[in-house]
Amino acid sequence: MADGSVLASQGGAGTISTKLRGTRAASCPGRACRVAAENSPAEDCSTDAISGFLGWCKKVGLELSPKVCVSREGTVADYGMLAREDLQVGEVLFTIPRAALLSQHTTSIQALLEEGQASLQSQSGWVPLLLSLLHEYTARNSYWQPYLSLWPDLKSLDHPMFWPEEERVQLLQGTGILEAVDKDLANIHLEYTSLILPFMESHPDIFDPKLHTLELYQRLVAFVMAYSFQEPLDEDEDEKEPNPPMMVPMADILNHVASNNANLEHSPECLRMVMTQPVCKGQEIFNTYGQMANWQLVHMYGFAEPYPGNTNDTADIQMVTVRKAALERARTAAEQQLVSEQWDFLCQLEMVGEEGAFVIGWEEVLTEEELSMTLKVLCMSVEEFEEFKEKDGWEEDTSEEEDSMLSNEMIRKLKASRKKLLHDSVLLTLASYNSDLNAEQDLLNDKVAYGKLSQREQQALHVRYGQKKILHQLLELVQ
């Protein structure tokens, strides 16, 4: 029942050695993208920015292997990292001293943030870093100015939160992104007005609300979504809240694919990017932002991996959609009442919620316990349900445990009534999109028509198509 919003909760915002949820500006795996035309003034400025950044890296002790280079040529996004020579597994690409990380603990206003810590608590846990960025991004003498100069115009970030609402609805209806963006925008406004503004007003020598506006704050939220990392928790810290985000210069240059060839490693003294797959000279080096579905990549990074590239892609079936399917097949008022009682009991067991979703992957259901229990309970007779309630939802039959393992093979073996409920739920989910699978297949196959689509239209198409392919696969499994 994870909340799709980035700022609604810190939980789940990142995975081990991954970026936080966010958007990579103009990042389009599978094809070259450029914000500026080659040899244009903007191109020259970006070259100067890279040179300034690399010079800063030497000053702060960031060690870059001579076997790699930062480039705008031959990469899938505005910036990327290429191999100058063949690279083998285990080779270190760069080492970043912790003093070069930009966080609430290293910013020049660290003392102010620590002093006001109690007033900066939020659901997201991002407010201290965002205040740090508001100051460092606009301070001419900032220690991190050469690093932040790589992004002179944050308007190049193209999250769906910056799209016109009409365009969002047209392109992303049914994907889950609309709801996540709505929550993000509401939380951004809430945090800015209730936490950021009061803090800035209490420190007028550092902040100016006319300069550090809500618009800039929203752009910096997108920047954190796009480029920040989280320190992984130790194995014995699983119950703790995730660590706050931090900016990691150089590591955020690397782009993402599901089949990455490098990974960020953490140690008390430094962070290191290490090769996990061999790479030939001239090829791009990719990190991973985590096991992320295309809808998450578009919501948080502004790009999707074209089918079938993203092996981590998923489709959601809203929990309330399964309830709706169960109610629609109830023929009498008594049967509808039974479904309502069953749903309430599932809520008590914390298996379902009004805003939750069942997550379907290519090979299995990722929320298998929740979906298995929901199908089981909603398909019970009155007598079965009464007996089940008496046992508080516990079953002694070990075969029931096997039923909860919803791999594709096990889905085929579900009882007929559960298959039918799942089948109807998939159909209702497919009906929530603005177009069908065949129309999008035709568009993907028509290279001329596809080429005329805007970048936003192309990325949204990949999200919708991947989700529908997964849902249609599920339909075949429950026939």
Coordinates of C-alpha atoms in Angstrom, one line a residue:
M1 CA 0.0 0.0 0.0
A2 CA 2.8 2.3 -0.8
D3 CA 1.9 6.0 -1.3
G4 CA 2.9 7.0 -4.8
S5 CA 3.7 10.5 -3.7
V6 CA 7.3 11.4 -3.3
L7 CA 6.9 13.9 -0.5
A8 CA 4.0 12.2 1.4
S9 CA 6.4 10.0 3.2
Q10 CA 10.1 9.4 3.6
G11 CA 9.6 5.7 3.6
G12 CA 10.5 4.0 0.4
A13 CA 11.9 7.1 -1.1
G14 CA 15.1 5.4 -2.0
T15 CA 16.8 2.0 -2.1
I16 CA 20.3 0.9 -1.3
S17 CA 22.9 2.9 -3.2
T18 CA 20.3 4.5 -5.4
K19 CA 19.0 7.9 -6.2
L20 CA 15.9 9.2 -4.5
R21 CA 12.7 9.3 -6.5
G22 CA 13.0 12.1 -9.1
T23 CA 13.4 13.2 -12.6
R24 CA 16.5 13.2 -14.8
A25 CA 16.2 16.2 -17.1
A26 CA 15.9 15.1 -20.7
S27 CA 16.9 11.6 -19.8
C28 CA 15.7 9.3 -22.6
P29 CA 17.4 5.8 -22.6
G30 CA 17.5 4.4 -26.0
R31 CA 17.9 7.6 -28.0
A32 CA 20.1 10.7 -27.8
C33 CA 18.6 13.8 -26.3
R34 CA 20.1 17.3 -26.1
V35 CA 18.8 20.4 -24.5
A36 CA 20.9 22.6 -26.7
A37 CA 22.1 22.2 -30.3
E38 CA 25.7 21.2 -30.9
N39 CA 28.1 24.2 -31.1
S40 CA 25.4 26.5 -29.8
P41 CA 26.2 29.1 -27.1
A42 CA 24.4 26.9 -24.6
E43 CA 26.6 24.0 -25.7
D44 CA 29.7 26.1 -25.1
C45 CA 28.4 27.1 -21.7
S46 CA 27.9 23.5 -20.7
T47 CA 31.4 22.7 -21.8
D48 CA 32.7 25.5 -19.6
A49 CA 30.5 24.2 -16.8
I50 CA 32.0 20.7 -17.1
S51 CA 35.5 22.1 -17.0
G52 CA 34.8 24.2 -14.0
F53 CA 33.2 21.2 -12.3
L54 CA 36.1 18.9 -13.0
G55 CA 38.5 21.5 -11.7
W56 CA 36.4 21.8 -8.5
C57 CA 36.5 18.0 -8.1
K58 CA 40.3 18.0 -8.0
K59 CA 40.3 20.7 -5.4
V60 CA 37.9 18.8 -3.1
G61 CA 39.8 15.5 -3.4
L62 CA 37.3 13.7 -5.7
E63 CA 39.4 11.2 -7.6
L64 CA 38.2 10.4 -11.1
S65 CA 39.7 7.4 -13.0
P66 CA 41.5 8.4 -16.2
K67 CA 39.6 5.5 -17.9
V68 CA 36.3 7.5 -17.9
C69 CA 35.1 10.9 -18.8
V70 CA 32.1 13.2 -18.2
S71 CA 30.5 13.9 -21.6
R72 CA 27.5 15.3 -23.4
E73 CA 28.4 13.3 -26.5
G74 CA 27.4 9.7 -27.0
T75 CA 25.2 9.6 -23.9
V76 CA 21.4 9.1 -23.5
A77 CA 20.9 12.4 -21.6
D78 CA 22.3 15.9 -21.2
Y79 CA 25.2 14.5 -19.2
G80 CA 26.7 11.0 -18.9
M81 CA 29.8 9.1 -18.2
L82 CA 31.7 7.2 -21.0
A83 CA 34.5 4.7 -20.9
R84 CA 37.8 5.9 -22.4
E85 CA 39.2 2.4 -22.2
D86 CA 37.8 -1.1 -21.6
L87 CA 36.6 -1.5 -18.0
Q88 CA 36.4 -4.7 -15.9
V89 CA 34.2 -5.7 -13.0
G90 CA 35.4 -4.2 -9.7
E91 CA 37.2 -1.2 -11.2
V92 CA 36.7 2.0 -9.3
L93 CA 35.5 4.9 -11.5
F94 CA 35.7 7.6 -8.9
T95 CA 36.0 8.1 -5.2
I96 CA 34.1 11.0 -3.4
P97 CA 35.3 12.2 0.0
R98 CA 32.4 12.8 2.3
A99 CA 33.4 16.5 2.7
A100 CA 32.3 17.0 -1.0
L101 CA 28.8 15.8 -0.3
L102 CA 26.1 18.5 -0.1
S103 CA 23.7 17.8 2.7
Q104 CA 22.2 19.5 5.8
H105 CA 25.3 18.5 7.7
T106 CA 27.8 20.1 5.2
T107 CA 26.1 23.2 4.0
S108 CA 27.4 26.6 5.1
I109 CA 24.1 27.1 7.0
Q110 CA 24.5 23.9 8.9
A111 CA 24.4 25.6 12.3
L112 CA 21.2 27.4 11.5
L113 CA 19.5 24.2 10.4
E114 CA 20.7 22.4 13.6
E115 CA 19.4 25.3 15.7
G116 CA 16.0 25.2 14.0
Q117 CA 15.8 21.4 13.7
A118 CA 12.6 21.0 15.8
S119 CA 10.7 23.4 13.5
L120 CA 11.8 21.7 10.3
Q121 CA 10.3 18.3 10.9
S122 CA 8.2 17.1 7.9
Q123 CA 6.7 14.0 6.4
S124 CA 9.2 14.0 3.6
G125 CA 12.3 14.6 5.7
W126 CA 13.7 16.8 2.8
V127 CA 13.2 20.3 4.3
P128 CA 16.7 20.7 5.7
L129 CA 18.4 19.7 2.4
L130 CA 16.0 21.9 0.4
L131 CA 16.8 24.9 2.6
S132 CA 20.5 24.1 2.1
L133 CA 19.9 24.2 -1.7
L134 CA 17.9 27.4 -1.6
H135 CA 20.9 29.0 -0.1
E136 CA 23.7 27.3 -1.9
Y137 CA 22.1 27.5 -5.3
T138 CA 21.7 31.3 -5.1
A139 CA 24.8 32.2 -3.1
R140 CA 27.6 33.4 -5.5
N141 CA 30.4 32.4 -3.2
S142 CA 29.0 28.9 -2.4
Y143 CA 31.5 26.1 -2.0
W144 CA 29.4 24.0 -4.3
Q145 CA 28.9 26.7 -7.0
P146 CA 31.0 24.9 -9.6
Y147 CA 28.9 21.7 -9.0
L148 CA 25.5 23.4 -9.0
S149 CA 26.5 25.4 -12.2
L150 CA 26.0 22.2 -14.1
W151 CA 22.3 23.1 -13.9
P152 CA 22.1 26.8 -14.6
D153 CA 18.5 26.5 -15.5
L154 CA 16.4 24.2 -13.3
K155 CA 13.5 24.7 -15.8
S156 CA 15.1 22.0 -17.9
L157 CA 13.7 19.5 -15.4
D158 CA 10.5 18.2 -17.0
H159 CA 8.7 16.3 -14.3
P160 CA 4.9 15.7 -14.9
M161 CA 4.4 18.1 -12.0
F162 CA 5.4 20.9 -14.4
W163 CA 3.2 19.8 -17.3
P164 CA -0.1 21.6 -17.8
E165 CA -2.9 19.7 -16.0
E166 CA -4.8 19.1 -19.2
E167 CA -1.7 17.5 -20.8
R168 CA -1.1 15.4 -17.7
V169 CA -4.6 14.0 -17.8
Q170 CA -4.6 13.4 -21.5
L171 CA -1.3 11.5 -21.4
L172 CA -1.2 9.8 -18.0
Q173 CA -4.8 8.9 -17.2
G174 CA -4.8 5.5 -15.6
T175 CA -1.1 5.2 -15.0
G176 CA -1.1 6.3 -11.3
I177 CA 1.1 9.3 -12.0
L178 CA -1.7 11.8 -11.9
E179 CA -2.6 10.9 -8.3
A180 CA 1.1 11.0 -7.2
V181 CA 1.7 14.4 -8.8
D182 CA -1.4 15.8 -7.1
K183 CA -0.1 14.7 -3.7
D184 CA 3.4 16.1 -4.5
L185 CA 2.1 19.5 -5.4
A186 CA -0.1 19.7 -2.3
N187 CA 2.8 18.7 0.0
I188 CA 5.2 21.1 -1.7
H189 CA 2.8 24.0 -1.1
L190 CA 2.2 22.9 2.5
E191 CA 5.9 22.5 3.3
Y192 CA 6.8 25.8 1.8
T193 CA 4.1 27.8 3.5
S194 CA 4.2 26.1 6.9
L195 CA 7.9 25.4 7.3
I196 CA 10.1 27.1 4.7
L197 CA 8.6 30.6 4.8
P198 CA 8.6 30.9 8.6
F199 CA 12.2 29.8 8.7
M200 CA 13.3 32.2 6.0
E201 CA 11.5 35.1 7.7
S202 CA 13.3 34.4 10.9
H203 CA 16.7 34.6 9.0
P204 CA 16.3 37.6 6.7
D205 CA 20.1 38.0 6.5
I206 CA 20.3 34.6 4.7
F207 CA 17.0 34.3 2.9
D208 CA 14.8 36.5 0.8
P209 CA 11.3 35.2 0.0
K210 CA 11.3 37.4 -3.2
L211 CA 14.3 35.4 -4.4
H212 CA 13.7 32.1 -2.6
T213 CA 10.2 31.7 -4.0
L214 CA 7.7 28.8 -4.1
E215 CA 8.5 28.3 -7.8
L216 CA 12.2 28.0 -7.0
Y217 CA 11.4 25.6 -4.1
Q218 CA 9.3 23.4 -6.4
R219 CA 12.2 23.3 -8.9
L220 CA 14.6 22.3 -6.2
V221 CA 12.2 19.6 -5.0
A222 CA 12.4 18.3 -8.6
F223 CA 16.2 18.6 -8.4
V224 CA 16.4 16.5 -5.2
M225 CA 14.0 14.0 -6.8
A226 CA 16.2 13.8 -9.8
Y227 CA 19.7 13.8 -8.5
S228 CA 19.9 13.0 -4.7
F229 CA 20.9 9.8 -3.0
Q230 CA 20.2 8.3 0.4
E231 CA 22.7 6.6 2.7
P232 CA 21.6 3.0 3.0
L233 CA 20.6 1.7 6.4
D234 CA 22.6 -1.0 8.1
E235 CA 21.0 -4.5 8.2
D236 CA 20.1 -4.0 11.9
E237 CA 18.5 -0.6 11.2
D238 CA 15.6 -1.8 9.0
E239 CA 13.1 -0.4 11.5
K240 CA 14.6 3.1 11.4
E241 CA 13.4 5.9 9.2
P242 CA 15.4 6.3 6.0
N243 CA 18.4 8.6 6.2
P244 CA 17.8 12.1 4.8
P245 CA 18.8 12.8 1.2
M246 CA 22.1 14.2 0.1
M247 CA 23.6 15.5 -3.1
V248 CA 26.5 13.4 -4.4
P249 CA 28.6 15.2 -7.0
M250 CA 29.8 13.1 -9.9
A251 CA 27.6 10.1 -9.0
D252 CA 24.6 12.0 -10.2
I253 CA 26.1 12.3 -13.7
L254 CA 25.5 8.6 -14.4
N255 CA 22.2 7.7 -16.1
H256 CA 20.0 4.8 -15.4
V257 CA 19.0 1.5 -17.1
A258 CA 17.5 -1.6 -15.4
S259 CA 20.5 -3.6 -16.7
N260 CA 23.1 -1.2 -15.1
N261 CA 26.9 -1.8 -15.2
A262 CA 28.0 0.2 -12.1
N263 CA 26.9 0.7 -8.5
L264 CA 27.6 3.2 -5.8
E265 CA 29.3 1.8 -2.7
H266 CA 29.3 3.6 0.7
S267 CA 32.1 3.6 3.4
P268 CA 32.7 5.8 6.5
E269 CA 35.3 7.8 4.7
C270 CA 34.0 8.1 1.1
L271 CA 31.6 6.9 -1.6
R272 CA 32.9 4.9 -4.6
M273 CA 31.3 4.1 -8.0
V274 CA 32.4 0.5 -8.9
M275 CA 31.9 -1.5 -12.1
T276 CA 29.5 -4.4 -11.8
Q277 CA 29.7 -5.4 -15.5
P278 CA 32.5 -5.2 -18.1
V279 CA 32.2 -2.2 -20.5
C280 CA 34.0 -1.6 -23.7
K281 CA 35.8 1.6 -24.7
G282 CA 33.3 4.3 -25.9
Q283 CA 30.3 2.8 -24.1
E284 CA 28.2 4.6 -21.6
I285 CA 28.4 3.7 -17.9
F286 CA 25.0 3.3 -16.1
N287 CA 24.1 3.3 -12.5
T288 CA 20.7 2.1 -11.2
Y289 CA 18.2 4.3 -9.5
G290 CA 16.6 1.1 -8.0
Q291 CA 14.1 -1.4 -9.2
M292 CA 11.7 1.1 -10.6
A293 CA 8.7 0.7 -12.9
N294 CA 8.3 3.0 -15.9
W295 CA 5.5 5.0 -14.2
Q296 CA 7.9 5.7 -11.3
L297 CA 10.7 6.7 -13.7
V298 CA 8.5 9.2 -15.5
H299 CA 7.0 10.6 -12.3
M300 CA 10.4 10.9 -10.6
Y301 CA 13.0 11.2 -13.5
G302 CA 11.1 12.2 -16.6
F303 CA 11.8 9.2 -18.8
A304 CA 10.8 5.6 -19.4
E305 CA 12.6 2.6 -20.8
P306 CA 11.0 1.5 -24.0
Y307 CA 9.4 -2.0 -24.0
P308 CA 10.8 -4.5 -23.3
G309 CA 13.9 -2.9 -21.8
N310 CA 12.5 -2.3 -18.3
T311 CA 12.4 -5.7 -16.6
N312 CA 11.3 -4.0 -13.4
D313 CA 8.2 -2.6 -14.9
T314 CA 4.9 -3.1 -13.1
A315 CA 1.2 -2.3 -13.4
D316 CA -1.1 -1.4 -10.6
I317 CA -4.6 -2.6 -9.8
Q318 CA -6.2 -0.3 -7.3
M319 CA -7.5 -2.1 -4.3
V320 CA -10.8 -0.4 -4.5
T321 CA -11.1 -1.7 -8.1
V322 CA -11.2 -5.2 -6.8
R323 CA -13.8 -4.2 -4.3
K324 CA -15.8 -2.6 -7.2
A325 CA -15.5 -5.8 -9.3
A326 CA -16.8 -7.9 -6.3
L327 CA -19.7 -5.5 -5.7
E328 CA -20.7 -5.6 -9.4
R329 CA -21.0 -9.4 -9.4
A330 CA -23.1 -9.3 -6.2
R331 CA -26.7 -9.9 -7.3
T332 CA -28.6 -9.1 -4.2
A333 CA -28.5 -6.6 -1.4
A334 CA -27.4 -9.3 1.0
E335 CA -24.5 -10.3 -1.3
Q336 CA -23.4 -6.6 -1.5
Q337 CA -23.6 -6.3 2.3
L338 CA -21.4 -9.4 2.5
V339 CA -18.8 -7.8 0.2
S340 CA -18.8 -4.6 2.3
E341 CA -18.2 -6.7 5.5
Q342 CA -15.5 -8.7 3.9
W343 CA -13.8 -5.5 2.8
D344 CA -14.0 -4.0 6.2
F345 CA -12.4 -7.1 7.7
L346 CA -9.6 -6.9 5.2
C347 CA -9.0 -3.3 6.2
Q348 CA -8.8 -4.5 9.8
L349 CA -6.2 -7.0 8.8
E350 CA -4.3 -4.2 7.1
M351 CA -4.4 -6.1 3.8
V352 CA -6.2 -3.3 1.8
G353 CA -6.9 0.5 2.0
E354 CA -8.8 3.1 0.1
E355 CA -5.6 4.4 -1.6
G356 CA -3.6 1.2 -1.9
A357 CA -2.8 -0.8 -5.0
F358 CA -1.9 -4.4 -5.9
V359 CA 1.4 -4.4 -7.8
I360 CA 1.7 -6.8 -10.8
G361 CA 5.1 -7.6 -12.3
W362 CA 6.1 -9.5 -15.3
E363 CA 6.8 -12.7 -13.4
E364 CA 4.8 -12.4 -10.3
V365 CA 2.6 -10.3 -8.1
L366 CA 4.8 -8.1 -5.9
T367 CA 2.0 -7.6 -3.3
E368 CA 1.2 -11.3 -3.4
E369 CA 0.1 -11.7 0.3
E370 CA -2.3 -8.8 0.1
L371 CA -3.9 -9.8 -3.3
S372 CA -4.1 -13.5 -2.4
M373 CA -5.9 -12.7 0.9
T374 CA -8.2 -10.2 -0.8
L375 CA -9.3 -12.6 -3.5
K376 CA -9.7 -15.4 -1.0
V377 CA -11.9 -13.3 1.4
L378 CA -14.0 -11.6 -1.3
C379 CA -14.8 -15.0 -2.8
M380 CA -16.0 -16.6 0.5
S381 CA -19.5 -17.7 1.2
V382 CA -21.3 -16.3 4.3
E383 CA -20.5 -19.5 6.2
E384 CA -16.8 -19.5 5.2
F385 CA -16.4 -15.9 6.1
E386 CA -18.0 -16.3 9.5
E387 CA -15.6 -19.2 10.3
F388 CA -12.7 -17.2 9.0
K389 CA -13.6 -14.2 11.2
E390 CA -13.8 -16.4 14.3
K391 CA -10.2 -17.4 13.7
D392 CA -9.2 -13.8 13.2
G393 CA -8.0 -14.5 9.7
W394 CA -5.6 -17.3 10.7
E395 CA -5.5 -20.5 8.7
E396 CA -3.9 -23.8 9.8
D397 CA -4.0 -25.4 6.3
T398 CA -0.5 -25.1 4.8
S399 CA -2.0 -25.3 1.3
E400 CA -3.3 -21.8 1.9
E401 CA 0.3 -20.5 2.2
E402 CA 1.0 -21.9 -1.2
D403 CA -2.0 -20.1 -2.6
S404 CA -0.6 -16.8 -1.4
M405 CA 2.5 -17.3 -3.6
L406 CA 1.2 -15.5 -6.8
S407 CA 3.8 -16.3 -9.4
N408 CA 2.5 -16.6 -13.0
E409 CA 2.4 -20.3 -12.6
M410 CA 0.4 -20.2 -9.4
I411 CA -2.0 -17.6 -10.8
R412 CA -3.0 -20.2 -13.4
K413 CA -3.9 -22.6 -10.5
L414 CA -6.2 -20.2 -8.6
K415 CA -9.7 -21.3 -7.9
A416 CA -12.2 -20.4 -10.7
S417 CA -14.0 -17.8 -8.5
R418 CA -10.8 -16.0 -7.7
K419 CA -9.7 -16.0 -11.3
K420 CA -13.0 -14.5 -12.3
L421 CA -12.7 -11.7 -9.7
L422 CA -9.1 -11.0 -10.8
H423 CA -10.2 -11.1 -14.5
D424 CA -13.0 -8.5 -13.9
S425 CA -10.6 -6.3 -11.9
V426 CA -8.1 -6.3 -14.7
L427 CA -10.8 -5.3 -17.2
L428 CA -11.9 -2.4 -15.0
T429 CA -8.3 -1.3 -14.7
L430 CA -7.8 -1.3 -18.5
A431 CA -11.0 0.7 -18.9
S432 CA -9.4 3.5 -16.9
Y433 CA -6.9 4.4 -19.7
N434 CA -7.7 6.8 -22.5
S435 CA -6.7 4.4 -25.2
D436 CA -6.3 0.6 -25.8
L437 CA -3.3 -1.6 -26.3
N438 CA -3.8 -2.1 -30.0
A439 CA -3.8 1.6 -30.7
E440 CA -0.6 2.1 -28.8
Q441 CA 1.0 -0.9 -30.5
D442 CA 0.2 0.6 -33.9
L443 CA 1.7 3.9 -32.8
L444 CA 4.9 2.3 -31.6
N445 CA 5.2 0.3 -34.9
D446 CA 4.7 3.4 -37.0
K447 CA 8.1 5.0 -36.9
V448 CA 7.0 8.1 -38.7
A449 CA 4.1 8.8 -36.4
Y450 CA 6.1 7.9 -33.3
G451 CA 8.8 10.4 -34.4
K452 CA 6.3 13.2 -34.6
L453 CA 5.4 12.7 -30.9
S454 CA 6.8 15.1 -28.3
Q455 CA 9.2 13.8 -25.7
R456 CA 6.4 13.9 -23.2
E457 CA 4.1 11.9 -25.5
Q458 CA 6.7 9.3 -26.1
Q459 CA 7.6 8.7 -22.5
A460 CA 3.9 8.6 -21.5
L461 CA 3.3 6.1 -24.3
H462 CA 6.0 3.8 -23.0
V463 CA 4.5 3.9 -19.5
R464 CA 1.0 3.1 -20.7
Y465 CA 2.1 0.4 -23.1
G466 CA 4.2 -1.4 -20.6
Q467 CA 1.4 -1.4 -18.0
K468 CA -1.2 -2.7 -20.5
K469 CA 1.1 -5.4 -21.7
I470 CA 1.5 -6.7 -18.1
L471 CA -2.3 -6.4 -17.5
H472 CA -3.1 -8.3 -20.8
Q473 CA -0.6 -11.0 -19.8
L474 CA -2.5 -11.3 -16.5
L475 CA -5.7 -11.6 -18.4
E476 CA -4.3 -14.6 -20.3
L477 CA -3.2 -16.2 -17.1
V478 CA -6.7 -16.1 -15.6
Q479 CA -8.7 -17.1 -18.7

